[in-house]
Coordinates of C-alpha atoms in Angstrom, one line a residue:
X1 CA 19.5 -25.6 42.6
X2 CA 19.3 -27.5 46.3
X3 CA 20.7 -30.6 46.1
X4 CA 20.1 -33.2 49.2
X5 CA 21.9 -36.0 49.0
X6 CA 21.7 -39.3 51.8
X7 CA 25.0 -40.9 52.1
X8 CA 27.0 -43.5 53.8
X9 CA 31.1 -43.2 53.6
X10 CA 33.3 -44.3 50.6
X11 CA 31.5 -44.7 47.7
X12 CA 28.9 -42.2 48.7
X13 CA 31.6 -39.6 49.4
X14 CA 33.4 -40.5 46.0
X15 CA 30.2 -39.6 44.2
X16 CA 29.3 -36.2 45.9
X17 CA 32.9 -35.5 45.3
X18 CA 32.2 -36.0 41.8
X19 CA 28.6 -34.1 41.9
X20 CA 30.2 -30.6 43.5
X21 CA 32.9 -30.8 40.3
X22 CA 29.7 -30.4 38.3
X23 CA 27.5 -28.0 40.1
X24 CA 27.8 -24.0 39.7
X25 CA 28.5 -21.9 42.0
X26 CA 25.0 -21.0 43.0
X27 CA 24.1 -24.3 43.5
X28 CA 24.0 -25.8 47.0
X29 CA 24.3 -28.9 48.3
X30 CA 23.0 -31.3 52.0
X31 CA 24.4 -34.4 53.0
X32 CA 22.6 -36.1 55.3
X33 CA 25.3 -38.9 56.6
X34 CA 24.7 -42.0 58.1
X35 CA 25.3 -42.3 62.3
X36 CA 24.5 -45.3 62.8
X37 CA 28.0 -46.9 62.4
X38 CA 29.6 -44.7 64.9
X39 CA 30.7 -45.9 68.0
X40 CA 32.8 -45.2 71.3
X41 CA 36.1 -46.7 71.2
X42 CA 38.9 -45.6 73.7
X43 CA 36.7 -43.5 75.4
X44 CA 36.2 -41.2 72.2
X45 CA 33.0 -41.1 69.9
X46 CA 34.2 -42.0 66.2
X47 CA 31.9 -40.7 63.2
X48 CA 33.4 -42.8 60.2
X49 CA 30.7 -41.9 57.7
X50 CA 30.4 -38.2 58.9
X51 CA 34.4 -38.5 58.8
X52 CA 34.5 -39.9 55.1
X53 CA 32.4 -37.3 53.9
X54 CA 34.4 -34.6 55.8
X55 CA 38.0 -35.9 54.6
X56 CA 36.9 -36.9 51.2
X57 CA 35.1 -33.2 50.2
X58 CA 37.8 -31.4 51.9
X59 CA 40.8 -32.9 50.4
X60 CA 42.0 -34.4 53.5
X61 CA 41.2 -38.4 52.7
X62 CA 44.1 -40.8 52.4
X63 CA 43.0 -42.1 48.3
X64 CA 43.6 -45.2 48.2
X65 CA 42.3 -46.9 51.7
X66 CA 39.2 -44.3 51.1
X67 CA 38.9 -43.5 54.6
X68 CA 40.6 -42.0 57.5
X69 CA 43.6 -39.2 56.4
X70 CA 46.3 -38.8 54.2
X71 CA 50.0 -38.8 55.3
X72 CA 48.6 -40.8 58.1
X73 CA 50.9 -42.1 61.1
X74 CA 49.9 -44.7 63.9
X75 CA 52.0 -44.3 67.0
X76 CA 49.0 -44.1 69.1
X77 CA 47.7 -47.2 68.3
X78 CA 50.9 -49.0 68.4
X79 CA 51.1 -47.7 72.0
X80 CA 47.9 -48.5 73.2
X81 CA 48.5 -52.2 71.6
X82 CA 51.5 -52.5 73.6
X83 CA 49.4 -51.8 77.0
X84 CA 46.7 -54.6 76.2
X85 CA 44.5 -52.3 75.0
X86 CA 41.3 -53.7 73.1
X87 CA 40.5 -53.7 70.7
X88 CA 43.0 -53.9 68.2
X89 CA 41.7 -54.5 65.3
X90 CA 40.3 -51.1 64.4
X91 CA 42.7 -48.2 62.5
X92 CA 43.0 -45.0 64.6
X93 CA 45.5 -43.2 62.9
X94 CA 47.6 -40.2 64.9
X95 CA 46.1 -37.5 62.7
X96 CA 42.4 -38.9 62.4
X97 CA 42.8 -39.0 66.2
X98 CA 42.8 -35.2 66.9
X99 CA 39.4 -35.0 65.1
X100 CA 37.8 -37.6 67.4
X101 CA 39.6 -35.6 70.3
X102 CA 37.5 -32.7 69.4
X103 CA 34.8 -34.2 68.6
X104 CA 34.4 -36.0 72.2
X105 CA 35.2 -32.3 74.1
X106 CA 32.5 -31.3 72.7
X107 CA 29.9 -33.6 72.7
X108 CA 30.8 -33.9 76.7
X109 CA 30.6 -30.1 76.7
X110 CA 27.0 -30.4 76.0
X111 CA 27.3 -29.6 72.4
X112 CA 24.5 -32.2 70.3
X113 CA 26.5 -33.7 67.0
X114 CA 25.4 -31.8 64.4
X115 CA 26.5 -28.1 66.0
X116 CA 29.6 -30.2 66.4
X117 CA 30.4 -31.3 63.1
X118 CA 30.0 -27.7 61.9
X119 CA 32.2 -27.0 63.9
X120 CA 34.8 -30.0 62.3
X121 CA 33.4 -28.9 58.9
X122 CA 34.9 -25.2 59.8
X123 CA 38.5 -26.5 59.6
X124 CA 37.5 -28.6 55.8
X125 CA 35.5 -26.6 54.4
X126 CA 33.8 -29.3 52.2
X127 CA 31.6 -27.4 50.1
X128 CA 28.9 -29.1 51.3
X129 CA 26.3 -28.4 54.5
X130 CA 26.6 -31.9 56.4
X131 CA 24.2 -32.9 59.3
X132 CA 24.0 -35.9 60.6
X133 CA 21.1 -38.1 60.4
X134 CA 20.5 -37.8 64.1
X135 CA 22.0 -36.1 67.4
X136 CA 20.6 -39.2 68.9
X137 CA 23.0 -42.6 69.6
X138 CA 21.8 -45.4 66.9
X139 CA 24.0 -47.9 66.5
X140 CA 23.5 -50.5 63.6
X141 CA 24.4 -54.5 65.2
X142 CA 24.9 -57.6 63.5
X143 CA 23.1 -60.9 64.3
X144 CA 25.5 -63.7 64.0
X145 CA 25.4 -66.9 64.5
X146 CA 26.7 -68.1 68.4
X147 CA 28.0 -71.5 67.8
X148 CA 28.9 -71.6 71.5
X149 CA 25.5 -71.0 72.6
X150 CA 23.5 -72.9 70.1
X151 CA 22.1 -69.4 69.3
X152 CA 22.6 -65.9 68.0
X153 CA 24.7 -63.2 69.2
X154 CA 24.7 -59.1 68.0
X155 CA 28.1 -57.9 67.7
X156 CA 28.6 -54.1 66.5
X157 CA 28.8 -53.0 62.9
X158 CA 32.3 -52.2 63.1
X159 CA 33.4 -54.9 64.7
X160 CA 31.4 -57.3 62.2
X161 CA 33.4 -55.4 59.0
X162 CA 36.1 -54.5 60.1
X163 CA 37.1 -57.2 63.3
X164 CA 35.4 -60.2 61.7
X165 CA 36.1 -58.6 58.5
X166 CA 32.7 -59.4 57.2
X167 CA 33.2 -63.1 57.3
X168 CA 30.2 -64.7 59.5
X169 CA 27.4 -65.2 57.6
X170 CA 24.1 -62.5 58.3
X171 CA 21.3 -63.5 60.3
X172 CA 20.1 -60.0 60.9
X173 CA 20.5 -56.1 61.3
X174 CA 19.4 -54.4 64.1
X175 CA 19.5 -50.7 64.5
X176 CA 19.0 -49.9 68.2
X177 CA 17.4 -46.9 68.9
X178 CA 16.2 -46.1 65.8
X179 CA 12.8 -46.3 66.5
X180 CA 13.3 -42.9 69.7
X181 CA 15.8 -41.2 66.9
X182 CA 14.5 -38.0 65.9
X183 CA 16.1 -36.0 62.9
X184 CA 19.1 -33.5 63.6
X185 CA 17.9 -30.3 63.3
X186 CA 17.6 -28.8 59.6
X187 CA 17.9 -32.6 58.0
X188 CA 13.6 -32.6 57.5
X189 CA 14.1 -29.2 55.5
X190 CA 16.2 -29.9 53.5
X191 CA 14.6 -32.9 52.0
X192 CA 11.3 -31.3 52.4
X193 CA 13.0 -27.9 50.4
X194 CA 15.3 -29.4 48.0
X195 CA 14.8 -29.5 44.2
X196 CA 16.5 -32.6 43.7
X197 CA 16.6 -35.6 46.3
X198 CA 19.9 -38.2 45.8
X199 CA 21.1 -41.8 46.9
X200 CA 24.2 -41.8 46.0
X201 CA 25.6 -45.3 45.6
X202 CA 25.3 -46.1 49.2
X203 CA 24.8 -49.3 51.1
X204 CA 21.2 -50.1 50.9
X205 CA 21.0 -51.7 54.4
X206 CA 23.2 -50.0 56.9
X207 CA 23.8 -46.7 55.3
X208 CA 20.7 -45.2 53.1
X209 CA 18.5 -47.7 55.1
X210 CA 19.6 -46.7 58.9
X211 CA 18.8 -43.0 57.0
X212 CA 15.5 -43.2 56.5
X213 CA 14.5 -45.5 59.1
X214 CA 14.9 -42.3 61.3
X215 CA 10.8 -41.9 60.8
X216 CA 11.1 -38.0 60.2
X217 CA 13.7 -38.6 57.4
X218 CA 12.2 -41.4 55.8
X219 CA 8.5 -39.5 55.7
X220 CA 10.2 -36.5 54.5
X221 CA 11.8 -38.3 51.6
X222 CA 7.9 -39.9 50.9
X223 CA 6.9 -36.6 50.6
X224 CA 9.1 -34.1 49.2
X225 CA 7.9 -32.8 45.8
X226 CA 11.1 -32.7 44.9
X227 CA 12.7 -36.1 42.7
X228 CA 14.2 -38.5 44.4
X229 CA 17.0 -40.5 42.0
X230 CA 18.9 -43.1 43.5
X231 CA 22.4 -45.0 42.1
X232 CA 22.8 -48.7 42.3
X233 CA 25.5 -49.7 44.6
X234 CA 25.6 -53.4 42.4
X235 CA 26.8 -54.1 39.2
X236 CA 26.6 -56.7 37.9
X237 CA 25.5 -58.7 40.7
X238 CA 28.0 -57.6 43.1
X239 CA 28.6 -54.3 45.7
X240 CA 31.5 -52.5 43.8
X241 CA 33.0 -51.8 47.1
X242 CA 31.7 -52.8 50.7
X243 CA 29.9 -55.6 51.8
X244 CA 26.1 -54.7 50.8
X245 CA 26.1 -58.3 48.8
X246 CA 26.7 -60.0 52.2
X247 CA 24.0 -57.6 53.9
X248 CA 21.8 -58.2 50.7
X249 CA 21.9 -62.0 51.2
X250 CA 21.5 -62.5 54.6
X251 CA 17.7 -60.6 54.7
X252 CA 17.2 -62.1 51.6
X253 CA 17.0 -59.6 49.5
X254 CA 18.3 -59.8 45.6
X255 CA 21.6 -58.7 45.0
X256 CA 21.0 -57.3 42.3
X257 CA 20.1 -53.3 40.6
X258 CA 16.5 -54.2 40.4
X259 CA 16.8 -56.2 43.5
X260 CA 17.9 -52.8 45.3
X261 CA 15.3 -50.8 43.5
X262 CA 12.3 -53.6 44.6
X263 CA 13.8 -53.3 48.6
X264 CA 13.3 -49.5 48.2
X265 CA 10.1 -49.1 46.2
X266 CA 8.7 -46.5 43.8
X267 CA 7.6 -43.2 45.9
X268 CA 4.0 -43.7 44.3
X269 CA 3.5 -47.2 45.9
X270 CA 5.0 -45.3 49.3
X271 CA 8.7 -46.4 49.1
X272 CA 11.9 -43.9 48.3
X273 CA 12.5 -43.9 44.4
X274 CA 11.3 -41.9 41.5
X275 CA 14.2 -42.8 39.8
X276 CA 17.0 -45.3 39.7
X277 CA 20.7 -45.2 37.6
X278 CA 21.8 -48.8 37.2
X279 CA 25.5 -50.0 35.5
X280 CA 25.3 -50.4 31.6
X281 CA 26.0 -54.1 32.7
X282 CA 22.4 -54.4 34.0
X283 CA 20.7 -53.0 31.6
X284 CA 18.5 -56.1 31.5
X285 CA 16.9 -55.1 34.7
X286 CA 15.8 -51.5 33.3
X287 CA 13.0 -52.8 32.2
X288 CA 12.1 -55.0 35.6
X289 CA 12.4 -51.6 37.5
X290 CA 10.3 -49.8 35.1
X291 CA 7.6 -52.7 35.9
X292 CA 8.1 -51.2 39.6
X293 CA 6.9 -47.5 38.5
X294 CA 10.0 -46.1 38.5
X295 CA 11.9 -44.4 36.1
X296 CA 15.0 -46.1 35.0
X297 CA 18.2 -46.1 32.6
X298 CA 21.5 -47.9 32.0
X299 CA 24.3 -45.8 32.6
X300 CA 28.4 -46.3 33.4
X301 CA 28.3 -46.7 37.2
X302 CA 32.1 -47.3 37.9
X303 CA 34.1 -44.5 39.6
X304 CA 37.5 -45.4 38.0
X305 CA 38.1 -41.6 38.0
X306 CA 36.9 -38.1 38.7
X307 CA 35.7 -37.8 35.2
X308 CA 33.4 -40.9 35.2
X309 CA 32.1 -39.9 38.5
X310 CA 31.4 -36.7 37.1
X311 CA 29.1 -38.5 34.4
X312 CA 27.7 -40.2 37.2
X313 CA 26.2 -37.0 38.6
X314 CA 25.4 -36.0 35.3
X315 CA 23.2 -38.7 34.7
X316 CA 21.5 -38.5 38.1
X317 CA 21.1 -34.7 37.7
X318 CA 19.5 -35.3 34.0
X319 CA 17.5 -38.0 35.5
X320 CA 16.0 -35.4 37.7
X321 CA 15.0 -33.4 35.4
X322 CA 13.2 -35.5 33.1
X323 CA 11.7 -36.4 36.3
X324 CA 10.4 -32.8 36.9
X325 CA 8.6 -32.5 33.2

């Protein structure tokens, strides 16, 4: 079976963790991960997404923060604090460090991302084939309000979640250079060629959304005859982890599973889903979706541990299939 999956960082990573533990050996498995909340920092080009998906699959992902490595150290950045360096606010731990390192020889070598993060994938070994989305820079900003100007200002994803720490309310998302992006070589293929399309439980906005609003991507996905299943990042009215209820609320959009499923549309209508997983806790919204023409059921939705996110997969997997009869 070919498996593509589109995916953001943590909770995306969690879940294809828990999809290879299910999969044979035969089975192979894409992951399209989201670029547009890199950004240059210290003169070196930082990946999180691509760099949770990386850490996570290959064993290398410190478990508890769910992103950047284990046994982690931060001498660097305590030295580049003490010089005035800005900014402070974002981690960049000693070992995580080395991979941007390589990462930015490359990319000044001439090499485009995606040839580079084979290369990073070499050392892991994840199990998986990532690309990214795009070799091309998109960068997802956040329109905030400028009380000093009487206006609006756009700061940087990562500086709005992890700086501001999410905090000011959202007046808007802007991906720049979306619109110029093309698709990173092999990405259109494998959604084109897979059997089985995923969303894993991904934020809607500025993960899965920034995916597909690359216009090869998202038309690949449109027309794929393969099933495309997605998993509600909300239960019960709230993003399990992340900030996708902030995001949700701030372009007005429901924060909610059906909420999720309405912003992404039924494939026969020309939006993303044939299918949608939602928490047993909103099963009440099965039926809303349903409404939407697409197939839906009430499933457990929490990874508390590697066998519930194993049932995840499961579900999405068996989804599928009834999808393909």
């Amino acid at each position: 079976m070919r498996i593509t999956a589109l995916s953001g960082g943590v909770g995306g990573a969690r879940f294809l963790r828990g999809l290879c533990d299910v999969l044979g050996d035969d089975d192979q498995v894409t992951v399209v991960g989201n670029t547009a909340d890199d950004i240059w920092l210290f003169g070196l080009k930082i990946c999180p997404d691509l760099d949770t998906l990386m850490y996570t699959l290959g064993g290398g992902i410190d478990e508890q923060r769910g992103w950047g490595r284990s046994d982690e150290t931060w001498r660097a950045q305590e030295e580049l604090a003490a010089y005035g360096v800005q900014p402070t606010w974002f981690g960049l731990g000693d070992r995580d460090l080395a991979t941007h390192v390589v990462r930015t020889q490359m990319l000044r070598a001439g090499y485009p991302l995606g040839e580079v993060t084979a290369a990073l994938c070499a050392r892991w070994q994840p199990g998986v084939r990532l690309l990214p989305m795009s070799d091309d820079r998109v960068e997802t900003h956040i329109l905030i309000d400028d009380d000093a100007a009487a206006g609006r200002r756009a700061v940087h994803f990562q500086e709005y979640w992890v700086g501001m720490r999410a905090a000011p309310p959202v007046r808007g998302v802007v991906a720049v250079g979306v619109e110029t992006a093309t698709a990173a070589p092999g990405v259109v293929e494998a959604v084109l060629e897979a059997d089985v399309v995923l969303l894993p439980p991904s934020n809607p906005i500025v993960s899965i959304g920034t995916i597909v609003a690359v216009a090869q991507i998202g038309q690949a996905v449109r027309e794929t005859a393969a099933p495309v299943v997605g998993l509600s990042p909300i239960v019960g009215g709230a993003a399990v982890r992340g900030m996708a209820d902030q995001l949700l609320a701030g372009l007005g959009i429901e924060s909610s599973a059906a909420g999720i499923a309405e912003h992404y549309g039924a494939r026969a209508a020309g939006g993303l889903l044939d299918g949608w997983l939602v928490h047993d806790d909103d099963f009440a919204d099965v039926e809303r979706v349903a409404q939407l023409g697409i197939e839906c059921a009430a499933v457990p939705l929490l990874m508390s541990d590697g066998a519930a996110t194993a049932g995840m997969a499961r579900a999405a997997l068996a989804l599928a299939a009834r999808l393909q009869c």
